[in-house]
PDB file of C-alpha atoms in Angstrom:
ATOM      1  CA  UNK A 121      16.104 105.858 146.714  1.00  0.00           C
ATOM      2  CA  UNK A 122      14.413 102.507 146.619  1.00  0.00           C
ATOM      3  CA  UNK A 123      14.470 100.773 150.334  1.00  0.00           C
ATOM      4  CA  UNK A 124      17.105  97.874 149.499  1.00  0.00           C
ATOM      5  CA  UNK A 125      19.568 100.870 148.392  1.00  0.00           C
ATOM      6  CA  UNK A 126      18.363 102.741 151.973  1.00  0.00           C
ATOM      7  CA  UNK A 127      19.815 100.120 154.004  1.00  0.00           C
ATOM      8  CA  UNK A 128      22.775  98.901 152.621  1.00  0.00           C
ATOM      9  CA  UNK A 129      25.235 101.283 154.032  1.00  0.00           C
ATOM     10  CA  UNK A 130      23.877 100.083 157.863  1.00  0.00           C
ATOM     11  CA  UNK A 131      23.864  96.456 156.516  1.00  0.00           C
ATOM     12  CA  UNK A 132      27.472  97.465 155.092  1.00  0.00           C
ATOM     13  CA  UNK A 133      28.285  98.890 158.792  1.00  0.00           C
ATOM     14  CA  UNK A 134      27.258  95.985 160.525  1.00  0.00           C
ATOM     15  CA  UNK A 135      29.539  93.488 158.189  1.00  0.00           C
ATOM     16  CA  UNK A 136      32.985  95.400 158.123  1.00  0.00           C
ATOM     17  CA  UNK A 137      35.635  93.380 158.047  1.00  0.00           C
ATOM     18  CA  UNK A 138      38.568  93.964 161.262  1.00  0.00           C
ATOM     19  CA  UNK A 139      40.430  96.720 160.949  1.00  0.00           C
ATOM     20  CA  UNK A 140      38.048  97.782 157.657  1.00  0.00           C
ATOM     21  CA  UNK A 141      36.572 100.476 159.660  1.00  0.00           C
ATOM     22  CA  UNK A 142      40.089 101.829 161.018  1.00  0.00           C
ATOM     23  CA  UNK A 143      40.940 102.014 157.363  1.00  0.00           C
ATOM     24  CA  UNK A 144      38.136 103.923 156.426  1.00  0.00           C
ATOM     25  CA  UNK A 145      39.001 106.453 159.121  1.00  0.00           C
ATOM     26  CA  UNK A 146      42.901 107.203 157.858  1.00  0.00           C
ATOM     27  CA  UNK A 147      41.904 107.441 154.015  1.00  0.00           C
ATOM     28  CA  UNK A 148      39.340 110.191 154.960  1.00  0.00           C
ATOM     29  CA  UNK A 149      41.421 111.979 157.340  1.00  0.00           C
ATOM     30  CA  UNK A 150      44.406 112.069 154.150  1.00  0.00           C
ATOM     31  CA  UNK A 151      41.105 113.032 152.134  1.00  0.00           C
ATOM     32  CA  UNK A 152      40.693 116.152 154.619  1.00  0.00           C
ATOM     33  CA  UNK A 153      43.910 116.658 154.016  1.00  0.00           C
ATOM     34  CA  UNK A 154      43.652 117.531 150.524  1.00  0.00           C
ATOM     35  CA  UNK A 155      42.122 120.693 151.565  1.00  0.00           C
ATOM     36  CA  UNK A 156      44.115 122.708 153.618  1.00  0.00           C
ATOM     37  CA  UNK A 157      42.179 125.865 153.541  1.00  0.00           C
ATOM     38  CA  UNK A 158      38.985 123.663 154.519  1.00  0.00           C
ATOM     39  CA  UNK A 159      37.844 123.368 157.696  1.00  0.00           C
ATOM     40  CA  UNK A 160      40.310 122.646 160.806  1.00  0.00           C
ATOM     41  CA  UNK A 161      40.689 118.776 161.043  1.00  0.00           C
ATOM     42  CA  UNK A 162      38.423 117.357 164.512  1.00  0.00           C
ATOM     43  CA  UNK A 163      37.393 114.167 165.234  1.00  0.00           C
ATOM     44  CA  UNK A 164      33.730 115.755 165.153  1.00  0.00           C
ATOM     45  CA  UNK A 165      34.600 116.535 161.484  1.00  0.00           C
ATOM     46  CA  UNK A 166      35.998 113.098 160.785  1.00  0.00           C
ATOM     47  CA  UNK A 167      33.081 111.362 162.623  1.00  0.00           C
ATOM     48  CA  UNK A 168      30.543 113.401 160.646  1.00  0.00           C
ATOM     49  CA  UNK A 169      32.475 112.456 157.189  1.00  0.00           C
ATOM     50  CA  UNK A 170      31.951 108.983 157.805  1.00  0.00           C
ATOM     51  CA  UNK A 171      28.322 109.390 159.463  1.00  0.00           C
ATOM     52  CA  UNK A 172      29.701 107.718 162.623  1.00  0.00           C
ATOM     53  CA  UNK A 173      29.586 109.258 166.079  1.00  0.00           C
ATOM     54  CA  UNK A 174      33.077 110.402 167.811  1.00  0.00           C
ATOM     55  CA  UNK A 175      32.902 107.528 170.168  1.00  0.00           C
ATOM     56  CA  UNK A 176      32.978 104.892 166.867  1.00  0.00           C
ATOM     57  CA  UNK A 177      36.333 106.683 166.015  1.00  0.00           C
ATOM     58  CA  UNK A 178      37.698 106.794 169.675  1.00  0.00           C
ATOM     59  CA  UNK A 179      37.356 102.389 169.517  1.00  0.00           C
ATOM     60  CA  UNK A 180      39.692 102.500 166.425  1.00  0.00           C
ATOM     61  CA  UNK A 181      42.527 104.961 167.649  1.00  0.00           C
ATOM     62  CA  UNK A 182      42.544 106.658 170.978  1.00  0.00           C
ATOM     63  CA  UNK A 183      43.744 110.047 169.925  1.00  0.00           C
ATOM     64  CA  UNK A 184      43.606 111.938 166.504  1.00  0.00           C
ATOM     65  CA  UNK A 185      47.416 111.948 166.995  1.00  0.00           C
ATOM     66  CA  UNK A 186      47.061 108.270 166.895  1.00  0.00           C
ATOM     67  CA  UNK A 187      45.213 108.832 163.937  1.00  0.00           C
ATOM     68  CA  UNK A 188      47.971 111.042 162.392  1.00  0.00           C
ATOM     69  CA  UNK A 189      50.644 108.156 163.574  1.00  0.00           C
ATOM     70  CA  UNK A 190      48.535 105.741 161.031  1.00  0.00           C
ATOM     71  CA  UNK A 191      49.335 107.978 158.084  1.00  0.00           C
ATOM     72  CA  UNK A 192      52.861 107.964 158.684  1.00  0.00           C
ATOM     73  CA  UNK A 193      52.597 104.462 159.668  1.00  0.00           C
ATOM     74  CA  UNK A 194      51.363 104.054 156.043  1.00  0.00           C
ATOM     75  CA  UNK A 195      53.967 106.260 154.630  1.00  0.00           C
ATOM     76  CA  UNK A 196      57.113 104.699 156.010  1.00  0.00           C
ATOM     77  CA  UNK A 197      55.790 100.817 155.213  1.00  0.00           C
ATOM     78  CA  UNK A 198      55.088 102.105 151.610  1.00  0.00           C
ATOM     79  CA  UNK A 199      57.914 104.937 150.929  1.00  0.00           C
ATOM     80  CA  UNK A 200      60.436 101.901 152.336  1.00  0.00           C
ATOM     81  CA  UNK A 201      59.014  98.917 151.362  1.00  0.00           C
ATOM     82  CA  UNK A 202      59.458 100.724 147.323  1.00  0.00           C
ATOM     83  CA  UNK A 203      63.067 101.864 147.881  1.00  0.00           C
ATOM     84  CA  UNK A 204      63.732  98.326 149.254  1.00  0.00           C
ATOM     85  CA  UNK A 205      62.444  96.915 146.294  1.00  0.00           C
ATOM     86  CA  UNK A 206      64.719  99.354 143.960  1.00  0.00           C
ATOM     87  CA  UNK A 207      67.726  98.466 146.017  1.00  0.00           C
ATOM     88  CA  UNK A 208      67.255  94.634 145.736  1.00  0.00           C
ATOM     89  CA  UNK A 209      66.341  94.539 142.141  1.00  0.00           C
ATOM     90  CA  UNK A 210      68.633  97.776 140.881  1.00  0.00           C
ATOM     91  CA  UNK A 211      72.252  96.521 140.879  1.00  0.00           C
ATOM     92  CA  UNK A 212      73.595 100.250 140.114  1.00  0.00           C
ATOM     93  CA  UNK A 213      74.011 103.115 142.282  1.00  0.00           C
ATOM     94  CA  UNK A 214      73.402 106.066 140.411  1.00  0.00           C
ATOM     95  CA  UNK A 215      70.133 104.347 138.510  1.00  0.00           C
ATOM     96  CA  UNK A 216      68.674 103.197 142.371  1.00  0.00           C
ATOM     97  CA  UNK A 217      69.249 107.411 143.313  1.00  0.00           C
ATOM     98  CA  UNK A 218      67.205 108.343 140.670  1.00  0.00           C
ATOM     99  CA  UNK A 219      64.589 105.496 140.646  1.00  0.00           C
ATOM    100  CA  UNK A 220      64.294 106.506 144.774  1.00  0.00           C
ATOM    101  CA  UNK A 221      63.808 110.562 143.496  1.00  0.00           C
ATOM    102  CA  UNK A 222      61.079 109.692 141.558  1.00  0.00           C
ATOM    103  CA  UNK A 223      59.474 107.311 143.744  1.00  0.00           C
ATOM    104  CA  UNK A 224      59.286 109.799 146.458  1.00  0.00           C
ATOM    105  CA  UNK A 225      58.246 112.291 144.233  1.00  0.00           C
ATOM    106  CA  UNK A 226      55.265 110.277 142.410  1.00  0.00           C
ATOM    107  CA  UNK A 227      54.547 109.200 145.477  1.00  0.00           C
ATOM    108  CA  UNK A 228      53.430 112.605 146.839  1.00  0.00           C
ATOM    109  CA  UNK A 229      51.470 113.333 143.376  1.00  0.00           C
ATOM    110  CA  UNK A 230      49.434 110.439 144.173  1.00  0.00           C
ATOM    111  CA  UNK A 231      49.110 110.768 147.552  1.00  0.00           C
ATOM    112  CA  UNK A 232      48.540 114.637 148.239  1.00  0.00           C
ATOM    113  CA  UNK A 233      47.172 114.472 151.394  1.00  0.00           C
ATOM    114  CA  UNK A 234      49.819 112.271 153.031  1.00  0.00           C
ATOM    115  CA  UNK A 235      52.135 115.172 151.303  1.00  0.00           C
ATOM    116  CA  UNK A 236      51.302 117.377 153.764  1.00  0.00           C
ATOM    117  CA  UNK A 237      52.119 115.297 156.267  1.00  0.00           C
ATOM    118  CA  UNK A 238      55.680 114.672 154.568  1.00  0.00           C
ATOM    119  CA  UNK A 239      56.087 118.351 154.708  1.00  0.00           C
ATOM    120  CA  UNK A 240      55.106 118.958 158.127  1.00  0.00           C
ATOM    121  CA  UNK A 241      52.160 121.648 157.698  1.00  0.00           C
ATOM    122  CA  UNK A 242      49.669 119.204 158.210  1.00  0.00           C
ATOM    123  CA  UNK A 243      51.418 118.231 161.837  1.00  0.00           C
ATOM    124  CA  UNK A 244      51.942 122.000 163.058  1.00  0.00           C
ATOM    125  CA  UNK A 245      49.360 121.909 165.711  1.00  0.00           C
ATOM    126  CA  UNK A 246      49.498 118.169 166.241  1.00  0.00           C
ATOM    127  CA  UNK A 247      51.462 116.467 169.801  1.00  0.00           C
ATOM    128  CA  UNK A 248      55.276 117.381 168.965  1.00  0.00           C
ATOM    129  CA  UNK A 249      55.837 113.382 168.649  1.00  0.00           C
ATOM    130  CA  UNK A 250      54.226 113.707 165.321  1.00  0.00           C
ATOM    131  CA  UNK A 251      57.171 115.579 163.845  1.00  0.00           C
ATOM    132  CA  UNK A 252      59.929 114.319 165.908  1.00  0.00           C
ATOM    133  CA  UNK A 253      58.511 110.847 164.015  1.00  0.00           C
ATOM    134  CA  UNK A 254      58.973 112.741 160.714  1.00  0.00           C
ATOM    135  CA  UNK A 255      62.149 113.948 161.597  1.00  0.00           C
ATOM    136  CA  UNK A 256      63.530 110.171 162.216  1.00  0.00           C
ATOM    137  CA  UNK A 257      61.822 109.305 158.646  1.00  0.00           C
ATOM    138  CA  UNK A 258      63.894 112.294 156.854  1.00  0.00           C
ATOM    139  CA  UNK A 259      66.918 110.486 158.725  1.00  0.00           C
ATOM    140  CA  UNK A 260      65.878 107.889 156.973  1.00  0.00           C
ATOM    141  CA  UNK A 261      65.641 108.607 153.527  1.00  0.00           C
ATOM    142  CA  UNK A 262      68.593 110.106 153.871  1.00  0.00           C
ATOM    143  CA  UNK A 263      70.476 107.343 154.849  1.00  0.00           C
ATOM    144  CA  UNK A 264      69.103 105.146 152.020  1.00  0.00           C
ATOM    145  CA  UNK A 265      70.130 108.045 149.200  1.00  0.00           C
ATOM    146  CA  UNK A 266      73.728 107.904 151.217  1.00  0.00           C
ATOM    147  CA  UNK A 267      73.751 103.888 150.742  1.00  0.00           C
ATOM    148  CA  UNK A 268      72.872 104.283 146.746  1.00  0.00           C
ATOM    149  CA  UNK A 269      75.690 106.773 146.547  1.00  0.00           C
ATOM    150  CA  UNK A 270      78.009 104.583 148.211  1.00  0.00           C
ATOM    151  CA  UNK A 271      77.168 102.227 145.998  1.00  0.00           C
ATOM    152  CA  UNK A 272      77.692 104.278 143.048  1.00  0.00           C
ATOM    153  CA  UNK A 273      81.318 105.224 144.870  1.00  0.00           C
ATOM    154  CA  UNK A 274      81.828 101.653 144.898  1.00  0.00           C
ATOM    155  CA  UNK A 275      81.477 101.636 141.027  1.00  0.00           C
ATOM    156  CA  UNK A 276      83.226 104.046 140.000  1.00  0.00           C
ATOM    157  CA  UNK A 277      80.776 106.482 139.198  1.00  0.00           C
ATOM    158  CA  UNK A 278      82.133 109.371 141.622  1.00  0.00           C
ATOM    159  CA  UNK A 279      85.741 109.689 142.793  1.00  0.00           C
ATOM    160  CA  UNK A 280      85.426 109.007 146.833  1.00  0.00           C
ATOM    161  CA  UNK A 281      82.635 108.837 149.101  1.00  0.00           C
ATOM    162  CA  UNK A 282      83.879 112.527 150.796  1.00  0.00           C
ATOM    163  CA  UNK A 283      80.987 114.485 149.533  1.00  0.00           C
ATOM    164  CA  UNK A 284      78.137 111.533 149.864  1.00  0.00           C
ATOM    165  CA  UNK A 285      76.884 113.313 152.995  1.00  0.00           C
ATOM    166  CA  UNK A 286      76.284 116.383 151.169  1.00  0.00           C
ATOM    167  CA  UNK A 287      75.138 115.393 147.485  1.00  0.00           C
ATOM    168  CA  UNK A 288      71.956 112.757 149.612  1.00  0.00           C
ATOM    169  CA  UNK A 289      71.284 115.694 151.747  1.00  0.00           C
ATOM    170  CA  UNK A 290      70.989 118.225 148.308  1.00  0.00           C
ATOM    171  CA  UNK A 291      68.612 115.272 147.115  1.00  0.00           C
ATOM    172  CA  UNK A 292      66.789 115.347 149.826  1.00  0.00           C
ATOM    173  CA  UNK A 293      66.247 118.719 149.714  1.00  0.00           C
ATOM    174  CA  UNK A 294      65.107 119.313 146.274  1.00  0.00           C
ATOM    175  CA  UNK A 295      62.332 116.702 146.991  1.00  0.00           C
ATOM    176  CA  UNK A 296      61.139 118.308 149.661  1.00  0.00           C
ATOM    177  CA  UNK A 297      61.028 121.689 148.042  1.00  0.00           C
ATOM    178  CA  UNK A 298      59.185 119.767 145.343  1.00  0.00           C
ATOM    179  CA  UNK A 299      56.543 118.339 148.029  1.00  0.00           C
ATOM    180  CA  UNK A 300      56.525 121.558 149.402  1.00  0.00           C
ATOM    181  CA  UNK A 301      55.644 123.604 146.405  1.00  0.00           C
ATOM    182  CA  UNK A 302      53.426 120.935 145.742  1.00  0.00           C
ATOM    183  CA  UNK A 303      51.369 121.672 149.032  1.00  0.00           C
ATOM    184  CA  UNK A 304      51.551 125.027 148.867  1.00  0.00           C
ATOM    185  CA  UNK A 305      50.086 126.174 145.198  1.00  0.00           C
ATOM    186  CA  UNK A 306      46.995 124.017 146.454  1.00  0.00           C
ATOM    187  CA  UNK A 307      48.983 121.096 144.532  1.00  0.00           C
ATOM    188  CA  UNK A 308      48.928 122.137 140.810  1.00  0.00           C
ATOM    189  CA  UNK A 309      52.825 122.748 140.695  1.00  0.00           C
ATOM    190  CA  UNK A 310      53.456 118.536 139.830  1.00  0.00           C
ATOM    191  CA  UNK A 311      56.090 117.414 142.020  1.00  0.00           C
ATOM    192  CA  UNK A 312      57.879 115.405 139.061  1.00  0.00           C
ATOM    193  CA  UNK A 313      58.006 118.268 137.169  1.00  0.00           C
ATOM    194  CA  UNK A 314      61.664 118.517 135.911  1.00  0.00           C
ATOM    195  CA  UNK A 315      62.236 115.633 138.108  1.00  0.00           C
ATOM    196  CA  UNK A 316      64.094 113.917 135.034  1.00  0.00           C
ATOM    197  CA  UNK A 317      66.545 116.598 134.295  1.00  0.00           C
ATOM    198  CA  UNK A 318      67.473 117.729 137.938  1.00  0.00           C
ATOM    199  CA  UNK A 319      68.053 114.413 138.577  1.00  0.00           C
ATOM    200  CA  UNK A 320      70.756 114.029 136.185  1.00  0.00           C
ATOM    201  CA  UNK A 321      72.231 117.129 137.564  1.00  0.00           C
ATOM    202  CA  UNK A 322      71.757 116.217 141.255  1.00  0.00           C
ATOM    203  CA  UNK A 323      73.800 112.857 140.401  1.00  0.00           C
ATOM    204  CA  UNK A 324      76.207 114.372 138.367  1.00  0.00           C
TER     205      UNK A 324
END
């Protein structure tokens, strides 16, 4: 290792950008995260990842719950900010269901650390906030599946709104059994996998 290429990651260290190094810290705790029968997730794990020392992490976030609240942070601004777009750009109700399922479901494949976070399993051990925040983003998503649905009442696509509750809620379900079997055969089973097809069936 020639001496220029020796120093660059403390010259990198010394120039990072605000917030660059608080970034750093969330994409290698979803990184850990990948691995759930690595070792247990500590902020003496995470500071040894980046080659930083514990007190370097504790200036960023002042908790590894904190830490844990940045992922879903990142989750709800992304998972929302994409079914927003659908909504605004997808004038139909059925086609804005099915574009949200497989959003929600590519988004896990591509992000599977933050998947265990979706499921919960990642947050088991965690301060109980964690998941009651989860909880509130499952609300969520439901609600937005129940808008599309209305929508597609609206339409003409399904007699009355009476079983809206119950058809987002079955939608909701099958994607997290599909982040969930995702997770749990050490993500090989693809969470789009049928997504197509039980979508048509799901809105049917």
């Amino acid at each position: 290792m020639s001496e220029t290429t020796a120093e660059t990651p403390a010259r990198a260290r010394a120039v990072s950008k605000p917030g660059e190094r608080r970034l750093q810290i969330l994409q290698m705790l979803a990184t850990l995260l990948e691995h759930p029968k690595g070792e247990r997730i500590t902020t003496a794990l995470l500071a040894k990842k980046l080659d930083v020392s514990e007190a370097a992490l504790y200036r960023h976030f002042a908790s590894k719950a904190q830490m844990f609240e940045g992922l879903i942070e990142f989750i709800e601004q992304t998972v929302f900010g994409l079914i927003n777009q659908i909504t605004t750009t997808e004038e139909d109700g059925i086609r804005q269901a099915r574009k949200i399922i497989a959003m929600l479901l590519n988004f896990a494949q591509t992000n599977r650390g933050m998947t265990r976070v979706l499921i919960g399993d990642a947050l088991v051990i965690e301060d109980d906030r964690l998941q009651e925040r989860m909880n509130q983003l499952m609300e969520r998503l439901d609600a937005s599946l129940r808008q599309s649905l209305k929508v597609a009442v609206a339409q003409g696509h399904y007699a009355n709104d009476g079983d809206v509750p119950a058809r987002a809620n079955l939608i909701l379900s099958a994607v997290i059994g599909h982040w969930l079997r995702f997770a749990k055969t050490g993500f090989k089973k693809l969470p789009n996998e049928y997504a197509d097809a039980q979508a048509v069936l799901l809105l049917s």
